[in-house]
Coordinates of C-alpha atoms in Angstrom, one line a residue:
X750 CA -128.8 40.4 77.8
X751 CA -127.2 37.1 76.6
X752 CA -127.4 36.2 73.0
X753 CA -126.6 33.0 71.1
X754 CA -123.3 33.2 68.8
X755 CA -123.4 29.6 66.7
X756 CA -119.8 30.4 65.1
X757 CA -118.3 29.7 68.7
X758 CA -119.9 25.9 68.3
X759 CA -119.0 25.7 64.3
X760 CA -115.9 27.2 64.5
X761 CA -112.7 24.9 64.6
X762 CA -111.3 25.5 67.7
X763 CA -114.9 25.9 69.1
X764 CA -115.7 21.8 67.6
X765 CA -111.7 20.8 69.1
X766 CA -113.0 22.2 72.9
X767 CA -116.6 20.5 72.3
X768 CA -114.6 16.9 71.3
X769 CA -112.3 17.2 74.2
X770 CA -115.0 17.6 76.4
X771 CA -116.3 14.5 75.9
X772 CA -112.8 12.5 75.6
X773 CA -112.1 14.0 79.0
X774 CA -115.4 12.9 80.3
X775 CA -114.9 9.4 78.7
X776 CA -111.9 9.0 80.3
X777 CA -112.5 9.7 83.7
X778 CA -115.5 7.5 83.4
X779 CA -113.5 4.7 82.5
X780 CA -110.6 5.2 85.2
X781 CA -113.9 5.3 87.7
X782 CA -115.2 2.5 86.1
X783 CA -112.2 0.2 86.7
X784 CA -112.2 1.0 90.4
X785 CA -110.8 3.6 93.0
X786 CA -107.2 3.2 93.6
X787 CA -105.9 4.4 97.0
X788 CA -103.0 6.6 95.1
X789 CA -102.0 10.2 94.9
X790 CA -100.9 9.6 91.3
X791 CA -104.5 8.5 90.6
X792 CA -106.2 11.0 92.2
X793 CA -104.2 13.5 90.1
X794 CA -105.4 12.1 87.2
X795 CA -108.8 11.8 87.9
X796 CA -109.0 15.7 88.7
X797 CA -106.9 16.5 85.5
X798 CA -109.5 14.9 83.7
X799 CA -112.4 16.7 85.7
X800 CA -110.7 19.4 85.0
X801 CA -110.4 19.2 81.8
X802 CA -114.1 18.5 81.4
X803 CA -115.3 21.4 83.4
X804 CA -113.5 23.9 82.1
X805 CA -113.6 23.2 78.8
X806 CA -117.2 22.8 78.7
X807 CA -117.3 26.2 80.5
X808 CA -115.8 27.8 78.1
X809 CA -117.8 26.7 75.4
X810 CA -121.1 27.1 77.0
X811 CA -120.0 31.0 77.8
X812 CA -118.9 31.4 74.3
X813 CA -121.9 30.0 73.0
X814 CA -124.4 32.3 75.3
X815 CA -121.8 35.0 74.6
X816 CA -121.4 35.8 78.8
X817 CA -117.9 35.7 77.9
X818 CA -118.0 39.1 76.8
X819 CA -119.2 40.7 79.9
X820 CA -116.4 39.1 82.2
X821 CA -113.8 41.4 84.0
X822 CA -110.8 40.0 82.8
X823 CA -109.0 39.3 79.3
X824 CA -110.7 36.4 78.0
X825 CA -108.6 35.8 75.1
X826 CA -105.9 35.2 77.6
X827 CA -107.8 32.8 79.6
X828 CA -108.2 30.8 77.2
X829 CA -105.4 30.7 75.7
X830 CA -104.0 30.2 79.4
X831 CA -106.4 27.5 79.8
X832 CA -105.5 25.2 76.6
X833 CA -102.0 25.4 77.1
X834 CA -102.6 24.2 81.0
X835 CA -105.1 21.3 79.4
X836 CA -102.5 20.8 77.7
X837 CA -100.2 19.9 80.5
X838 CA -102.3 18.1 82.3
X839 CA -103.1 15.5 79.9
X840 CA -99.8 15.1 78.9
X841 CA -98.7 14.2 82.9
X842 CA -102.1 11.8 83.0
X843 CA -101.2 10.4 79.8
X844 CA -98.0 9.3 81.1
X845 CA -98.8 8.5 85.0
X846 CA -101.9 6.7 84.6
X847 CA -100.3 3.9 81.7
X848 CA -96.9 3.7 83.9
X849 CA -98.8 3.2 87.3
X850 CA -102.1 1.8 86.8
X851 CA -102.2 0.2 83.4
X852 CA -101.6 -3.9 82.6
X853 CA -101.5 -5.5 79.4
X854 CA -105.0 -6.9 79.9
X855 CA -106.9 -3.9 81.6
X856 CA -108.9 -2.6 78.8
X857 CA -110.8 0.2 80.7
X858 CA -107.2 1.1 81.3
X859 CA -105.8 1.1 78.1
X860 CA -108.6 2.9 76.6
X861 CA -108.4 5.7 79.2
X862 CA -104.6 5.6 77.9
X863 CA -105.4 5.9 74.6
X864 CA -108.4 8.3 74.7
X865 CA -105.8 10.8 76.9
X866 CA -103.4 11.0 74.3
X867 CA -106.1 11.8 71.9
X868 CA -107.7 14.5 73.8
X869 CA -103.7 15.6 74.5
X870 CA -103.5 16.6 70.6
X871 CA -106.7 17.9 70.6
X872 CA -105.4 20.2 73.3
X873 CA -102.3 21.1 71.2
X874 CA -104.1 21.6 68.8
X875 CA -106.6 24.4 70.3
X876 CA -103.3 26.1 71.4
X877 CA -102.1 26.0 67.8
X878 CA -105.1 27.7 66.1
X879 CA -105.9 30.0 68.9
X880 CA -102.5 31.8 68.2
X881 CA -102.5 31.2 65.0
X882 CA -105.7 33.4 65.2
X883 CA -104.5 35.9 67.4
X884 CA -101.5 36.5 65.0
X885 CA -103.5 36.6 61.6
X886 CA -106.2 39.2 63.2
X887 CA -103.3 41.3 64.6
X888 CA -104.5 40.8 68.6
X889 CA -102.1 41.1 71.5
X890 CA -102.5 38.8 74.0
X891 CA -102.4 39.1 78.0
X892 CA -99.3 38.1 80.0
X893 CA -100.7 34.6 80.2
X894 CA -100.4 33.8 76.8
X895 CA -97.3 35.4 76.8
X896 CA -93.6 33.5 76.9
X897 CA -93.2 34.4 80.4
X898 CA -97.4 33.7 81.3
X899 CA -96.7 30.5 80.1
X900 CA -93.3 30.1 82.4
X901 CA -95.2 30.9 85.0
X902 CA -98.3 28.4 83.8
X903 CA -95.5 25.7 83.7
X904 CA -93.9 26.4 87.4
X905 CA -97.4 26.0 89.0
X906 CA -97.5 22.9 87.2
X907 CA -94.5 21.4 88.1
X908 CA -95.2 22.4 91.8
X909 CA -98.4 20.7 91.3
X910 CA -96.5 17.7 90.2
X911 CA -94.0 17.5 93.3
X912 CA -97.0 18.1 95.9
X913 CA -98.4 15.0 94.2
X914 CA -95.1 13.4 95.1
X915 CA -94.9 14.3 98.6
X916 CA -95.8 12.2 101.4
X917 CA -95.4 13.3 105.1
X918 CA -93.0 10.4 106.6
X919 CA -90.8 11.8 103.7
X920 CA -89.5 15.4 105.4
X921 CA -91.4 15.3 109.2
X922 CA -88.4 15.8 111.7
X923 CA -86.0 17.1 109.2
X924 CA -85.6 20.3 109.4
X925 CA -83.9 20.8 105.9
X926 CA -86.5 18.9 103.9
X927 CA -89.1 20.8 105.6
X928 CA -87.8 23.5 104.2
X929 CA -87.6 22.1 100.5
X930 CA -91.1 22.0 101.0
X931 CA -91.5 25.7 102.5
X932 CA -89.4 26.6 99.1
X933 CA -92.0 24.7 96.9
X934 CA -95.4 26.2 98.6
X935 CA -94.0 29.6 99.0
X936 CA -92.9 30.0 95.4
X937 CA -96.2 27.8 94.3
X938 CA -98.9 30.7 96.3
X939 CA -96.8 33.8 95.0
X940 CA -96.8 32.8 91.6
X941 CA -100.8 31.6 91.6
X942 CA -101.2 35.6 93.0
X943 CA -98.9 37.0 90.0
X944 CA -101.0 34.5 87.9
X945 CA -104.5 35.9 89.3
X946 CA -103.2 39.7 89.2
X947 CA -102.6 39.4 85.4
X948 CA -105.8 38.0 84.3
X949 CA -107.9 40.2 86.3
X950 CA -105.9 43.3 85.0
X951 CA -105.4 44.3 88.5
X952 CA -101.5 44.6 87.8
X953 CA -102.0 48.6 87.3
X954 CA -103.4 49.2 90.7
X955 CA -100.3 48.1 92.3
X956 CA -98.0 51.4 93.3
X957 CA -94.5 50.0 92.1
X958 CA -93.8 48.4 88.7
X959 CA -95.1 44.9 88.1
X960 CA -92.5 44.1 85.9
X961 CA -90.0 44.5 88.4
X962 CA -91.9 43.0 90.9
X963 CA -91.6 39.8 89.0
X964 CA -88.3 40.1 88.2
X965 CA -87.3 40.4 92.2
X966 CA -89.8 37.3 93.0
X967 CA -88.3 35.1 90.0
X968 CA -84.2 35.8 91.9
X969 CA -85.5 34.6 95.2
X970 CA -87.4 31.8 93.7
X971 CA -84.3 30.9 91.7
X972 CA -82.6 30.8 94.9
X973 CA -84.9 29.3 96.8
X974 CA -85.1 26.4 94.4
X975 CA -81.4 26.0 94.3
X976 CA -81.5 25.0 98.0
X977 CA -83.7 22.6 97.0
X978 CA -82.4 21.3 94.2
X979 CA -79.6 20.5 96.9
X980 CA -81.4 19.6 99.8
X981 CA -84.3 17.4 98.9
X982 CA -81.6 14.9 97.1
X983 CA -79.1 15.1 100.0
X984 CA -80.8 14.3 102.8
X985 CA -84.2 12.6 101.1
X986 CA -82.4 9.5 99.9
X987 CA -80.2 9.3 102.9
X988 CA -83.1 9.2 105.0
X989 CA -84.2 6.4 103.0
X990 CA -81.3 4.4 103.5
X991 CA -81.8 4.2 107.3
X992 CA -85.9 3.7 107.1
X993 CA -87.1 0.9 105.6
X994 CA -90.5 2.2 105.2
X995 CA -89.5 4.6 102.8
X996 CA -88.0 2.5 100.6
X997 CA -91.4 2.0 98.7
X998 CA -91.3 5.7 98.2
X999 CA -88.2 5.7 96.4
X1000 CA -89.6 6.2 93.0
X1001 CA -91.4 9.3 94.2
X1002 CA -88.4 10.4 95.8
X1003 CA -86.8 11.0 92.4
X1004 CA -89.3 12.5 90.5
X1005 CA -89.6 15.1 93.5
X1006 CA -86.0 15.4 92.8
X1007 CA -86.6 15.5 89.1
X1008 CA -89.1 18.0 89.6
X1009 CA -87.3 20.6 91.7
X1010 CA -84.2 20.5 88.8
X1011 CA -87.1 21.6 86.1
X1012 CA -88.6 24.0 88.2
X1013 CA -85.1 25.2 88.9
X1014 CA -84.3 25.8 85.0
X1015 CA -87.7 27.3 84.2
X1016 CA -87.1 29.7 87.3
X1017 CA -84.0 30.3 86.1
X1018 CA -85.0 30.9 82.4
X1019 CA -87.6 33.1 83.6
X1020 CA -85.5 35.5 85.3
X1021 CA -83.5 35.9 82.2
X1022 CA -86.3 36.3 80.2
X1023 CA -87.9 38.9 82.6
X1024 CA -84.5 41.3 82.9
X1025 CA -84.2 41.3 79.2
X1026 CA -87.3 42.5 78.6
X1027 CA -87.2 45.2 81.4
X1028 CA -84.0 46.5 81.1
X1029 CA -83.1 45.6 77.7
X1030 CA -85.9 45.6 75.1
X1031 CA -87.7 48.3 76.6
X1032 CA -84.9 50.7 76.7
X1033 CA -84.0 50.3 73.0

């Protein structure tokens, strides 16, 4: 049976989530206010923001009715996993909407820019607190909250980014930037399944080591991503050149491009990260 737990509401991280709640909520009423815009940059930032909302106040009201105790996976870790990805997304809305969508007299505008950034540092901050909580009460976290959970929070991300970049005229009939975008949805589904196989603790049922798994899945994505990184720039902007229809795409050509580089290094970082720990720290 559920009870109440008033701490979770009076608490400081518990007042942060309750406060960005209703910034996320403002600012996705303003943006809606001022008007639909026929843009995959604004529709981005209108689910960050609903996003935002939802889960936030999710949290809270489970914390509150104290359900959270009674789910199946490590709740800790969620949340921890799910402030660092608020985190992220306000930060990409706080800088898409104002470079795309934002004048210097379009108030609703400004003050969905404005309100963003603020619910972006309330965001840091939860992150902040929550591990400085988990570290002054001596509790481990999950993988999620971990240095390589949060790699792996920040590669979903960043693919998130370059699918909101895509557009089909940009790779249909070439072969090698349909495969730049095989790379990105391959590597974007396996590491949402490593994602949802850590926070349901259902890495122990698999009959090989999960560590290792990761480490094989990181190599390929690195490599996978290094085509990319080559491709999408090669034959993308050439492609460009001879169609005049793309050229109004050109700015989303280059953050695809952009992208794919980060992605590349965080890949990259991750593998490193991943065979230290295997082979190296947990043989000393």
């Amino acid at each position: 049976m559920a009870s109440v737990d008033l701490k979770s509401v009076t608490q400081p991280v518990g007042i942060i989530r309750m406060i960005a709640t209703i910034l996320a909520c403002i600012c996705f009423s303003l943006v809606a206010s001022a008007g639909h815009v026929a843009s995959s940059y604004w529709a981005w930032c209108m689910f960050s923001w609903c996003f935002c909302c939802f889960f936030t106040l999710l949290i809270v009201i489970l914390e509150f009715t104290t359900v959270n105790t009674k789910m199946p996976f490590a709740w800790e870790d969620f949340t921890a996993a799910h402030a660092i990805l608020a985190s992220l997304l306000c930060l990409s809305t706080s800088i898409i909407y104002p470079a795309f969508f934002t004048c210097g007299k379009c108030n609703r505008q400004i003050g969905a820019t404005v309100v963003s950034w603020v619910c972006l540092a309330l965001y840091v901050g939860e992150v902040v607190l929550t591990r400085l909580r988990l570290r002054s009460t001596g509790q481990t976290n999950g993988f999620l909250s971990t240095l390589p959970g949060i790699m792996k929070i920040l590669e979903t991300f960043i693919a998130c980014i370059i699918f909101m970049s895509m557009e089909t005229p940009q790779y249909s009939g070439s072969p090698p930037m349909q495969w730049c975008v095989a790379v990105f949805s391959l590597c974007f589904v396996f590491a949402i399944i490593l994602v949802l196989l850590s926070l349901a603790q259902l890495t122990s049922f698999i009959p090989f080591s999960f560590d290792k798994l990761t480490i094989v899945y990181n190599i390929l994505a690195t490599v996978m991503y290094t085509t990319a990184m080559v491709l999408w720039p090669l034959y993308s902007f050439s492609i460009r050149q001879n169609n005049s229809q793309l050229v109004r795409n050109h700015d989303k050509l280059v953050v695809v491009t952009v992208m794919t580089v980060f992605n590349f290094i965080v890949y990259t970082l991750d593998t490193m990260y991943a065979i230290r720990l295997v082979f190296c720290i947990s043989n000393e």
